[in-house]
Amino acid sequence: MRTALRALRCHLPPLLVHLLIGVPAALAFVCARWYIAYGHCEYADLGRRGLDGCTYDQIENSGFALIALTLIGSLVLLLLLLFDVLRPLRAGRPLKPHLLTLPAVLIPYAVYVTNGG
């Protein structure tokens, strides 16, 4: 039992940090999904017969979505780089516990999608 607790103690902090990093990562995924669906809309699309599903709001918000996607994606990448690579290397610790729990970043987004997002 003590061996299992030691193994969990080793992986629990990286797991919690990856779950916390997953919150802005989920927001970046939502921005990316929106930009893929509506980012192609421009004012020239309004003159076409088929609007291709574009509205004025989507045209005006596509720049904001791209900027938000870039900023939030950069923040997530920076946090992952700092926590998963630079911090363990500087402390002389192995990268394995950090890299094993890396998929936990996707859990908040998966919860959002399964709840109808």
The first five atom37 places (N, CA, C, CB, O) and aatype in JSON, in Angstrom:
{
  "aatype": [12, 1, 16, 0, 10, 1, 0, 10, 1, 4, 8, 10, 14, 14, 10, 10, 19, 8, 10, 10, 9, 7, 19, 14, 0, 0, 10, 0, 13, 19, 4, 0, 1, 17, 18, 9, 0, 18, 7, 8, 4, 6, 18, 0, 3, 10, 7, 1, 1, 7, 10, 3, 7, 4, 16, 18, 3, 5, 9, 6, 2, 15, 7, 13, 0, 10, 9, 0, 10, 16, 10, 9, 7, 15, 10, 19, 10, 10, 10, 10, 10, 10, 13, 3, 19, 10, 1, 14, 10, 1, 0, 7, 1, 14, 10, 11, 14, 8, 10, 10, 16, 10, 14, 0, 19, 10, 9, 14, 18, 0, 19, 18, 19, 16, 2, 7, 7],
  "atom_mask": [
    [1, 1, 1, 1, 1],
    [1, 1, 1, 1, 1],
    [1, 1, 1, 1, 1],
    [1, 1, 1, 1, 1],
    [1, 1, 1, 1, 1],
    [1, 1, 1, 1, 1],
    [1, 1, 1, 1, 1],
    [1, 1, 1, 1, 1],
    [1, 1, 1, 1, 1],
    [1, 1, 1, 1, 1],
    [1, 1, 1, 1, 1],
    [1, 1, 1, 1, 1],
    [1, 1, 1, 1, 1],
    [1, 1, 1, 1, 1],
    [1, 1, 1, 1, 1],
    [1, 1, 1, 1, 1],
    [1, 1, 1, 1, 1],
    [1, 1, 1, 1, 1],
    [1, 1, 1, 1, 1],
    [1, 1, 1, 1, 1],
    [1, 1, 1, 1, 1],
    [1, 1, 1, 0, 1],
    [1, 1, 1, 1, 1],
    [1, 1, 1, 1, 1],
    [1, 1, 1, 1, 1],
    [1, 1, 1, 1, 1],
    [1, 1, 1, 1, 1],
    [1, 1, 1, 1, 1],
    [1, 1, 1, 1, 1],
    [1, 1, 1, 1, 1],
    [1, 1, 1, 1, 1],
    [1, 1, 1, 1, 1],
    [1, 1, 1, 1, 1],
    [1, 1, 1, 1, 1],
    [1, 1, 1, 1, 1],
    [1, 1, 1, 1, 1],
    [1, 1, 1, 1, 1],
    [1, 1, 1, 1, 1],
    [1, 1, 1, 0, 1],
    [1, 1, 1, 1, 1],
    [1, 1, 1, 1, 1],
    [1, 1, 1, 1, 1],
    [1, 1, 1, 1, 1],
    [1, 1, 1, 1, 1],
    [1, 1, 1, 1, 1],
    [1, 1, 1, 1, 1],
    [1, 1, 1, 0, 1],
    [1, 1, 1, 1, 1],
    [1, 1, 1, 1, 1],
    [1, 1, 1, 0, 1],
    [1, 1, 1, 1, 1],
    [1, 1, 1, 1, 1],
    [1, 1, 1, 0, 1],
    [1, 1, 1, 1, 1],
    [1, 1, 1, 1, 1],
    [1, 1, 1, 1, 1],
    [1, 1, 1, 1, 1],
    [1, 1, 1, 1, 1],
    [1, 1, 1, 1, 1],
    [1, 1, 1, 1, 1],
    [1, 1, 1, 1, 1],
    [1, 1, 1, 1, 1],
    [1, 1, 1, 0, 1],
    [1, 1, 1, 1, 1],
    [1, 1, 1, 1, 1],
    [1, 1, 1, 1, 1],
    [1, 1, 1, 1, 1],
    [1, 1, 1, 1, 1],
    [1, 1, 1, 1, 1],
    [1, 1, 1, 1, 1],
    [1, 1, 1, 1, 1],
    [1, 1, 1, 1, 1],
    [1, 1, 1, 0, 1],
    [1, 1, 1, 1, 1],
    [1, 1, 1, 1, 1],
    [1, 1, 1, 1, 1],
    [1, 1, 1, 1, 1],
    [1, 1, 1, 1, 1],
    [1, 1, 1, 1, 1],
    [1, 1, 1, 1, 1],
    [1, 1, 1, 1, 1],
    [1, 1, 1, 1, 1],
    [1, 1, 1, 1, 1],
    [1, 1, 1, 1, 1],
    [1, 1, 1, 1, 1],
    [1, 1, 1, 1, 1],
    [1, 1, 1, 1, 1],
    [1, 1, 1, 1, 1],
    [1, 1, 1, 1, 1],
    [1, 1, 1, 1, 1],
    [1, 1, 1, 1, 1],
    [1, 1, 1, 0, 1],
    [1, 1, 1, 1, 1],
    [1, 1, 1, 1, 1],
    [1, 1, 1, 1, 1],
    [1, 1, 1, 1, 1],
    [1, 1, 1, 1, 1],
    [1, 1, 1, 1, 1],
    [1, 1, 1, 1, 1],
    [1, 1, 1, 1, 1],
    [1, 1, 1, 1, 1],
    [1, 1, 1, 1, 1],
    [1, 1, 1, 1, 1],
    [1, 1, 1, 1, 1],
    [1, 1, 1, 1, 1],
    [1, 1, 1, 1, 1],
    [1, 1, 1, 1, 1],
    [1, 1, 1, 1, 1],
    [1, 1, 1, 1, 1],
    [1, 1, 1, 1, 1],
    [1, 1, 1, 1, 1],
    [1, 1, 1, 1, 1],
    [1, 1, 1, 1, 1],
    [1, 1, 1, 1, 1],
    [1, 1, 1, 1, 1],
    [1, 1, 1, 0, 1],
    [1, 1, 1, 0, 1]
  ],
  "atom_positions": [
    [[0.82, -1.19, 0.0], [0.0, 0.0, 0.0], [0.86, 1.26, 0.0], [-0.93, 0.0, 1.2], [0.54, 2.24, -0.67]],
    [[1.95, 1.23, 0.75], [2.82, 2.4, 0.8], [3.49, 2.65, -0.54], [3.88, 2.23, 1.88], [3.74, 3.8, -0.91]],
    [[3.79, 1.6, -1.28], [4.4, 1.76, -2.59], [3.44, 2.45, -3.55], [4.83, 0.4, -3.16], [3.85, 3.31, -4.33]],
    [[2.17, 2.09, -3.49], [1.17, 2.72, -4.36], [1.0, 4.2, -3.99], [-0.18, 1.99, -4.25], [0.85, 5.04, -4.88]],
    [[1.04, 4.5, -2.71], [0.92, 5.91, -2.3], [2.12, 6.72, -2.74], [0.76, 6.0, -0.79], [1.97, 7.89, -3.11]],
    [[3.3, 6.13, -2.7], [4.49, 6.84, -3.18], [4.39, 7.11, -4.68], [5.75, 6.04, -2.88], [4.75, 8.19, -5.15]],
    [[3.9, 6.12, -5.42], [3.76, 6.31, -6.87], [2.73, 7.39, -7.18], [3.36, 4.99, -7.55], [2.94, 8.21, -8.07]],
    [[1.64, 7.39, -6.44], [0.63, 8.43, -6.65], [1.15, 9.8, -6.24], [-0.64, 8.1, -5.88], [0.85, 10.8, -6.89]],
    [[1.89, 9.86, -5.17], [2.44, 11.13, -4.7], [3.38, 11.72, -5.75], [3.17, 10.94, -3.37], [3.47, 12.94, -5.88]],
    [[4.06, 10.89, -6.47], [4.98, 11.35, -7.52], [4.21, 11.94, -8.7], [5.87, 10.2, -7.99], [4.67, 12.9, -9.32]],
    [[3.05, 11.37, -9.03], [2.32, 11.79, -10.22], [1.18, 12.77, -9.93], [1.76, 10.59, -10.91], [0.65, 13.37, -10.86]],
    [[0.82, 12.95, -8.68], [-0.32, 13.81, -8.36], [-0.07, 15.3, -8.64], [-0.68, 13.64, -6.91], [-0.93, 15.93, -9.25]],
    [[1.05, 15.88, -8.24], [1.25, 17.31, -8.57], [1.26, 17.6, -10.07], [2.55, 17.78, -7.97], [0.61, 18.56, -10.49]],
    [[1.98, 16.82, -10.9], [1.9, 17.11, -12.33], [0.49, 16.94, -12.89], [2.86, 16.21, -13.08], [0.08, 17.67, -13.79]],
    [[-0.25, 15.96, -12.36], [-1.62, 15.76, -12.83], [-2.49, 16.98, -12.52], [-2.23, 14.5, -12.19], [-3.25, 17.44, -13.38]],
    [[-2.38, 17.5, -11.32], [-3.17, 18.68, -10.95], [-2.77, 19.9, -11.76], [-3.0, 18.98, -9.47], [-3.64, 20.68, -12.18]],
    [[-1.5, 20.08, -12.0], [-1.05, 21.23, -12.8], [-1.55, 21.1, -14.24], [0.49, 21.34, -12.78], [-1.96, 22.09, -14.84]],
    [[-1.5, 19.89, -14.78], [-1.99, 19.71, -16.15], [-3.5, 19.93, -16.24], [-1.63, 18.3, -16.65], [-3.99, 20.44, -17.24]],
    [[-4.23, 19.55, -15.2], [-5.66, 19.84, -15.2], [-5.91, 21.35, -15.17], [-6.34, 19.17, -14.0], [-6.82, 21.84, -15.83]],
    [[-5.12, 22.08, -14.4], [-5.26, 23.54, -14.36], [-4.86, 24.19, -15.68], [-4.42, 24.11, -13.22], [-5.5, 25.15, -16.12]],
    [[-3.82, 23.69, -16.31], [-3.41, 24.2, -17.62], [-4.47, 23.85, -18.67], [-2.03, 23.63, -18.03], [-4.6, 24.54, -19.68]],
    [[-5.22, 22.79, -18.42], [-6.26, 22.37, -19.36], [-7.41, 23.35, -19.49], [0.0, 0.0, 0.0], [-8.11, 23.34, -20.5]],
    [[-7.62, 24.19, -18.49], [-8.72, 25.17, -18.57], [-8.48, 26.18, -19.68], [-8.89, 25.9, -17.22], [-9.35, 26.36, -20.52]],
    [[-7.31, 26.87, -19.72], [-7.09, 27.75, -20.87], [-6.91, 26.98, -22.17], [-5.88, 28.63, -20.63], [-7.19, 27.5, -23.25]],
    [[-6.42, 25.73, -22.07], [-6.3, 24.93, -23.29], [-7.67, 24.62, -23.88], [-5.54, 23.61, -23.0], [-7.84, 24.62, -25.1]],
    [[-8.66, 24.36, -23.02], [-10.03, 24.13, -23.5], [-10.58, 25.37, -24.18], [-10.94, 23.7, -22.34], [-11.26, 25.27, -25.2]],
    [[-10.28, 26.53, -23.62], [-10.71, 27.78, -24.25], [-10.04, 27.97, -25.61], [-10.4, 28.98, -23.33], [-10.67, 28.46, -26.55]],
    [[-8.78, 27.59, -25.72], [-8.09, 27.68, -27.01], [-8.72, 26.72, -28.02], [-6.59, 27.36, -26.84], [-8.85, 27.06, -29.19]],
    [[-9.12, 25.53, -27.58], [-9.78, 24.6, -28.49], [-11.13, 25.13, -28.95], [-9.96, 23.24, -27.81], [-11.5, 24.96, -30.11]],
    [[-11.86, 25.77, -28.04], [-13.15, 26.34, -28.42], [-12.96, 27.45, -29.43], [-13.9, 26.88, -27.17], [-13.71, 27.54, -30.41]],
    [[-11.96, 28.31, -29.22], [-11.66, 29.37, -30.2], [-11.26, 28.78, -31.54], [-10.55, 30.29, -29.67], [-11.65, 29.29, -32.59]],
    [[-10.47, 27.73, -31.51], [-10.04, 27.1, -32.76], [-11.23, 26.49, -33.51], [-8.99, 26.02, -32.48], [-11.32, 26.61, -34.73]],
    [[-12.13, 25.84, -32.77], [-13.32, 25.28, -33.43], [-14.17, 26.37, -34.06], [-14.17, 24.48, -32.43], [-14.66, 26.21, -35.18]],
    [[-14.35, 27.49, -33.35], [-15.14, 28.58, -33.87], [-14.47, 29.19, -35.1], [-15.37, 29.66, -32.79], [-15.13, 29.48, -36.09]],
    [[-13.15, 29.38, -35.03], [-12.44, 30.0, -36.15], [-12.45, 29.08, -37.37], [-11.0, 30.34, -35.75], [-12.54, 29.56, -38.5]],
    [[-12.35, 27.8, -37.16], [-12.42, 26.87, -38.3], [-13.79, 26.92, -38.94], [-12.09, 25.42, -37.86], [-13.9, 26.85, -40.17]],
    [[-14.83, 27.04, -38.13], [-16.2, 27.06, -38.67], [-16.55, 28.39, -39.33], [-17.19, 26.76, -37.57], [-17.2, 28.4, -40.37]],
    [[-16.14, 29.51, -38.74], [-16.61, 30.82, -39.21], [-15.5, 31.81, -39.54], [-17.5, 31.42, -38.19], [-15.81, 32.94, -39.94]],
    [[-14.25, 31.45, -39.39], [-13.15, 32.39, -39.63], [-12.98, 32.77, -41.08], [0.0, 0.0, 0.0], [-12.33, 33.76, -41.39]],
    [[-13.56, 31.99, -41.98], [-13.43, 32.29, -43.4], [-14.38, 33.4, -43.83], [-13.7, 31.05, -44.22], [-14.26, 33.91, -44.95]],
    [[-15.31, 33.8, -42.99], [-16.31, 34.8, -43.35], [-15.68, 36.18, -43.47], [-17.44, 34.83, -42.32], [-14.94, 36.63, -42.59]],
    [[-15.99, 36.85, -44.58], [-15.54, 38.21, -44.83], [-16.71, 39.03, -45.32], [-14.37, 38.24, -45.85], [-17.78, 38.48, -45.61]],
    [[-16.52, 40.34, -45.4], [-17.61, 41.2, -45.87], [-17.98, 40.91, -47.31], [-17.21, 42.67, -45.73], [-19.12, 41.16, -47.72]],
    [[-17.06, 40.38, -48.09], [-17.36, 40.02, -49.48], [-18.37, 38.88, -49.55], [-16.08, 39.64, -50.23], [-19.09, 38.74, -50.54]],
    [[-18.44, 38.07, -48.51], [-19.38, 36.95, -48.48], [-20.83, 37.43, -48.38], [-19.07, 36.03, -47.31], [-21.74, 36.71, -48.77]],
    [[-21.03, 38.64, -47.86], [-22.4, 39.14, -47.71], [-23.05, 39.44, -49.06], [-22.41, 40.39, -46.85], [-24.27, 39.4, -49.18]],
    [[-22.25, 39.74, -50.06], [-22.79, 40.03, -51.39], [-23.13, 38.78, -52.19], [0.0, 0.0, 0.0], [-23.77, 38.88, -53.23]],
    [[-22.72, 37.65, -51.74], [-22.99, 36.41, -52.46], [-24.41, 35.96, -52.24], [-22.02, 35.31, -52.03], [-25.07, 36.31, -51.25]],
    [[-24.86, 35.17, -53.17], [-26.23, 34.64, -53.05], [-26.35, 33.73, -51.84], [-26.62, 33.89, -54.33], [-27.26, 33.88, -51.03]],
    [[-25.45, 32.8, -51.73], [-25.43, 31.93, -50.55], [-24.42, 32.51, -49.57], [0.0, 0.0, 0.0], [-23.23, 32.58, -49.88]],
    [[-24.86, 32.91, -48.42], [-23.97, 33.55, -47.46], [-23.0, 32.58, -46.82], [-24.77, 34.23, -46.39], [-22.12, 32.99, -46.07]],
    [[-23.15, 31.32, -47.11], [-22.28, 30.29, -46.53], [-22.39, 30.3, -45.01], [-20.82, 30.52, -46.97], [-21.44, 29.96, -44.3]],
    [[-23.57, 30.69, -44.51], [-23.8, 30.68, -43.08], [-23.15, 31.83, -42.34], [0.0, 0.0, 0.0], [-23.09, 31.81, -41.11]],
    [[-22.67, 32.85, -43.05], [-21.99, 33.96, -42.4], [-22.97, 35.06, -42.01], [-20.91, 34.54, -43.33], [-23.89, 35.38, -42.75]],
    [[-22.76, 35.61, -40.83], [-23.55, 36.74, -40.36], [-22.6, 37.9, -40.05], [-24.4, 36.36, -39.11], [-21.38, 37.72, -40.02]],
    [[-23.16, 39.07, -39.82], [-22.32, 40.21, -39.47], [-21.53, 39.96, -38.19], [-23.18, 41.47, -39.31], [-20.35, 40.31, -38.11]],
    [[-22.15, 39.35, -37.2], [-21.45, 39.07, -35.94], [-20.27, 38.15, -36.15], [-22.41, 38.46, -34.92], [-19.21, 38.35, -35.56]],
    [[-20.44, 37.15, -36.98], [-19.34, 36.22, -37.24], [-18.2, 36.91, -37.98], [-19.83, 35.01, -38.03], [-17.03, 36.63, -37.72]],
    [[-18.54, 37.79, -38.89], [-17.5, 38.5, -39.63], [-16.74, 39.43, -38.69], [-18.12, 39.31, -40.8], [-15.51, 39.5, -38.75]],
    [[-17.44, 40.14, -37.83], [-16.78, 41.07, -36.93], [-16.0, 40.37, -35.83], [-17.8, 41.99, -36.31], [-15.02, 40.92, -35.34]],
    [[-16.41, 39.18, -35.43], [-15.74, 38.48, -34.33], [-14.61, 37.58, -34.78], [-16.74, 37.67, -33.59], [-13.9, 37.03, -33.93]],
    [[-14.4, 37.39, -36.07], [-13.36, 36.46, -36.51], [-11.96, 36.96, -36.15], [-13.46, 36.23, -38.01], [-11.09, 36.15, -35.84]],
    [[-11.75, 38.27, -36.19], [-10.45, 38.8, -35.79], [-10.19, 38.59, -34.31], [0.0, 0.0, 0.0], [-9.09, 38.23, -33.9]],
    [[-11.22, 38.83, -33.49], [-11.1, 38.62, -32.05], [-10.8, 37.16, -31.74], [-12.38, 39.06, -31.33], [-9.97, 36.86, -30.89]],
    [[-11.48, 36.25, -32.44], [-11.26, 34.82, -32.18], [-9.85, 34.4, -32.55], [-12.28, 33.97, -32.97], [-9.23, 33.59, -31.86]],
    [[-9.32, 34.96, -33.63], [-7.96, 34.62, -34.04], [-6.94, 35.17, -33.05], [-7.66, 35.16, -35.45], [-5.97, 34.49, -32.71]],
    [[-7.15, 36.39, -32.58], [-6.24, 36.97, -31.58], [-6.31, 36.19, -30.27], [-6.57, 38.46, -31.34], [-5.28, 35.9, -29.67]],
    [[-7.52, 35.86, -29.83], [-7.68, 35.07, -28.6], [-7.04, 33.7, -28.75], [-9.17, 34.93, -28.25], [-6.38, 33.22, -27.82]],
    [[-7.23, 33.07, -29.9], [-6.62, 31.76, -30.14], [-5.1, 31.86, -30.06], [-7.05, 31.2, -31.5], [-4.46, 31.0, -29.47]],
    [[-4.53, 32.87, -30.66], [-3.07, 33.04, -30.65], [-2.55, 33.3, -29.24], [-2.66, 34.18, -31.58], [-1.58, 32.68, -28.82]],
    [[-3.19, 34.21, -28.53], [-2.71, 34.55, -27.18], [-2.88, 33.39, -26.2], [-3.45, 35.77, -26.66], [-1.95, 33.07, -25.46]],
    [[-4.04, 32.78, -26.2], [-4.29, 31.68, -25.26], [-3.44, 30.46, -25.61], [-5.78, 31.29, -25.25], [-2.92, 29.79, -24.72]],
    [[-3.31, 30.18, -26.89], [-2.45, 29.07, -27.32], [-1.0, 29.3, -26.93], [0.0, 0.0, 0.0], [-0.31, 28.36, -26.52]],
    [[-0.53, 30.53, -27.05], [0.85, 30.85, -26.63], [1.01, 30.69, -25.13], [1.22, 32.28, -27.06], [2.04, 30.19, -24.66]],
    [[0.01, 31.13, -24.36], [0.05, 30.97, -22.91], [0.12, 29.5, -22.51], [-1.17, 31.63, -22.26], [0.92, 29.13, -21.65]],
    [[-0.7, 28.68, -23.12], [-0.7, 27.24, -22.8], [0.64, 26.62, -23.17], [-1.85, 26.52, -23.54], [1.18, 25.83, -22.4]],
    [[1.15, 26.96, -24.33], [2.45, 26.41, -24.75], [3.56, 26.86, -23.8], [2.77, 26.86, -26.19], [4.42, 26.06, -23.44]],
    [[3.54, 28.12, -23.39], [4.54, 28.61, -22.45], [4.43, 27.91, -21.1], [4.38, 30.13, -22.26], [5.45, 27.52, -20.52]],
    [[3.22, 27.74, -20.59], [3.04, 27.04, -19.31], [3.52, 25.6, -19.39], [1.58, 27.08, -18.88], [4.18, 25.11, -18.47]],
    [[3.2, 24.92, -20.47], [3.65, 23.54, -20.62], [5.16, 23.45, -20.74], [3.0, 22.89, -21.85], [5.79, 22.56, -20.17]],
    [[5.75, 24.37, -21.47], [7.2, 24.38, -21.62], [7.88, 24.65, -20.28], [7.64, 25.43, -22.66], [8.86, 23.99, -19.92]],
    [[7.36, 25.62, -19.54], [7.96, 25.93, -18.24], [7.8, 24.79, -17.25], [7.34, 27.19, -17.67], [8.75, 24.41, -16.56]],
    [[6.6, 24.23, -17.17], [6.34, 23.21, -16.15], [6.87, 21.83, -16.53], [4.86, 23.12, -15.88], [7.37, 21.11, -15.67]],
    [[6.78, 21.46, -17.8], [7.14, 20.1, -18.19], [8.59, 19.93, -18.62], [6.26, 19.66, -19.31], [9.12, 18.81, -18.57]],
    [[9.24, 21.0, -19.02], [10.6, 20.84, -19.53], [11.61, 21.61, -18.68], [10.69, 21.31, -20.98], [12.53, 21.02, -18.12]],
    [[11.45, 22.91, -18.59], [12.48, 23.73, -17.95], [12.58, 23.52, -16.44], [12.21, 25.19, -18.22], [13.69, 23.41, -15.9]],
    [[11.46, 23.45, -15.76], [11.49, 23.29, -14.3], [12.11, 21.96, -13.88], [10.07, 23.39, -13.74], [12.99, 21.97, -13.02]],
    [[11.71, 20.81, -14.46], [12.36, 19.55, -14.06], [13.83, 19.48, -14.45], [11.62, 18.38, -14.67], [14.64, 18.93, -13.71]],
    [[14.18, 20.04, -15.62], [15.59, 19.99, -16.02], [16.46, 20.83, -15.1], [15.74, 20.47, -17.46], [17.58, 20.43, -14.77]],
    [[15.96, 21.99, -14.69], [16.73, 22.86, -13.8], [16.89, 22.22, -12.42], [16.05, 24.23, -13.67], [17.93, 22.39, -11.78]],
    [[15.87, 21.51, -11.97], [15.94, 20.87, -10.65], [16.64, 19.52, -10.69], [14.55, 20.69, -10.08], [16.91, 18.93, -9.64]],
    [[16.94, 19.01, -11.86], [17.61, 17.72, -11.99], [16.68, 16.54, -11.8], [0.0, 0.0, 0.0], [17.13, 15.42, -11.53]],
    [[15.38, 16.77, -11.93], [14.4, 15.69, -11.79], [14.09, 15.07, -13.15], [13.1, 16.21, -11.13], [14.29, 15.71, -14.18]],
    [[13.59, 13.83, -13.16], [13.23, 13.21, -14.44], [11.96, 13.84, -15.03], [13.03, 11.68, -14.26], [11.12, 14.36, -14.3]],
    [[11.85, 13.77, -16.35], [10.69, 14.32, -17.05], [9.51, 13.36, -17.06], [11.06, 14.69, -18.47], [8.39, 13.76, -17.36]],
    [[9.75, 12.1, -16.75], [8.73, 11.07, -16.9], [7.41, 11.37, -16.17], [9.27, 9.77, -16.4], [6.36, 11.24, -16.8]],
    [[7.4, 11.76, -14.89], [6.11, 12.02, -14.23], [5.34, 13.16, -14.9], [6.32, 12.36, -12.77], [4.1, 13.15, -14.94]],
    [[6.05, 14.13, -15.42], [5.38, 15.25, -16.07], [4.81, 14.85, -17.42], [6.35, 16.42, -16.23], [3.7, 15.25, -17.77]],
    [[5.56, 14.08, -18.16], [5.1, 13.69, -19.5], [4.02, 12.62, -19.45], [6.28, 13.19, -20.32], [3.19, 12.54, -20.36]],
    [[4.01, 11.79, -18.41], [2.97, 10.76, -18.29], [1.59, 11.37, -18.04], [3.31, 9.79, -17.15], [0.58, 10.82, -18.48]],
    [[1.55, 12.49, -17.36], [0.27, 13.12, -17.06], [-0.09, 14.23, -18.04], [0.29, 13.67, -15.65], [-1.09, 14.92, -17.84]],
    [[0.69, 14.42, -19.08], [0.43, 15.47, -20.07], [-0.94, 15.36, -20.74], [1.49, 15.43, -21.12], [-1.56, 16.4, -20.98]],
    [[-1.45, 14.17, -21.06], [-2.79, 14.11, -21.66], [-3.91, 14.65, -20.77], [-3.11, 12.69, -22.01], [-5.01, 14.89, -21.27]],
    [[-3.66, 14.86, -19.5], [-4.68, 15.43, -18.61], [-5.04, 16.85, -19.0], [-4.2, 15.41, -17.16], [-6.06, 17.38, -18.56]],
    [[-4.23, 17.49, -19.83], [-4.54, 18.83, -20.33], [-5.84, 18.82, -21.12], [-3.38, 19.37, -21.21], [-6.56, 19.82, -21.14]],
    [[-6.15, 17.71, -21.76], [-7.34, 17.62, -22.6], [-8.61, 17.29, -21.84], [-7.12, 16.58, -23.65], [-9.7, 17.35, -22.41]],
    [[-8.51, 16.95, -20.57], [-9.69, 16.55, -19.8], [-10.74, 17.67, -19.68], [-9.27, 16.1, -18.41], [-11.92, 17.38, -19.89]],
    [[-10.38, 18.92, -19.36], [-11.43, 19.96, -19.3], [-12.16, 20.14, -20.62], [-10.82, 21.28, -18.87], [-13.37, 20.38, -20.63]],
    [[-11.44, 20.05, -21.74], [-12.1, 20.17, -23.04], [-13.01, 18.97, -23.3], [-11.05, 20.29, -24.16], [-14.11, 19.13, -23.84]],
    [[-12.58, 17.79, -22.92], [-13.4, 16.6, -23.1], [-14.68, 16.69, -22.27], [-12.6, 15.34, -22.72], [-15.74, 16.26, -22.72]],
    [[-14.58, 17.23, -21.07], [-15.78, 17.43, -20.24], [-16.71, 18.42, -20.9], [-15.4, 17.91, -18.82], [-17.93, 18.21, -20.91]],
    [[-16.17, 19.5, -21.46], [-16.99, 20.5, -22.15], [-17.72, 19.88, -23.35], [-16.11, 21.66, -22.62], [-18.91, 20.12, -23.55]],
    [[-17.02, 19.08, -24.13], [-17.62, 18.47, -25.32], [-18.69, 17.44, -24.94], [-16.54, 17.82, -26.19], [-19.74, 17.38, -25.57]],
    [[-18.43, 16.65, -23.92], [-19.41, 15.64, -23.54], [-20.66, 16.26, -22.91], [-18.79, 14.65, -22.57], [-21.72, 15.63, -22.89]],
    [[-20.55, 17.48, -22.4], [-21.72, 18.17, -21.85], [-22.46, 18.97, -22.9], [-21.31, 19.07, -20.73], [-23.3, 19.81, -22.56]],
    [[-22.18, 18.73, -24.16], [-22.93, 19.34, -25.24], [-22.32, 20.59, -25.83], [0.0, 0.0, 0.0], [-23.0, 21.35, -26.51]],
    [[-21.05, 20.82, -25.59], [-20.37, 22.02, -26.1], [-19.94, 21.93, -27.51], [0.0, 0.0, 0.0], [-19.36, 22.88, -28.04]]
  ]
}
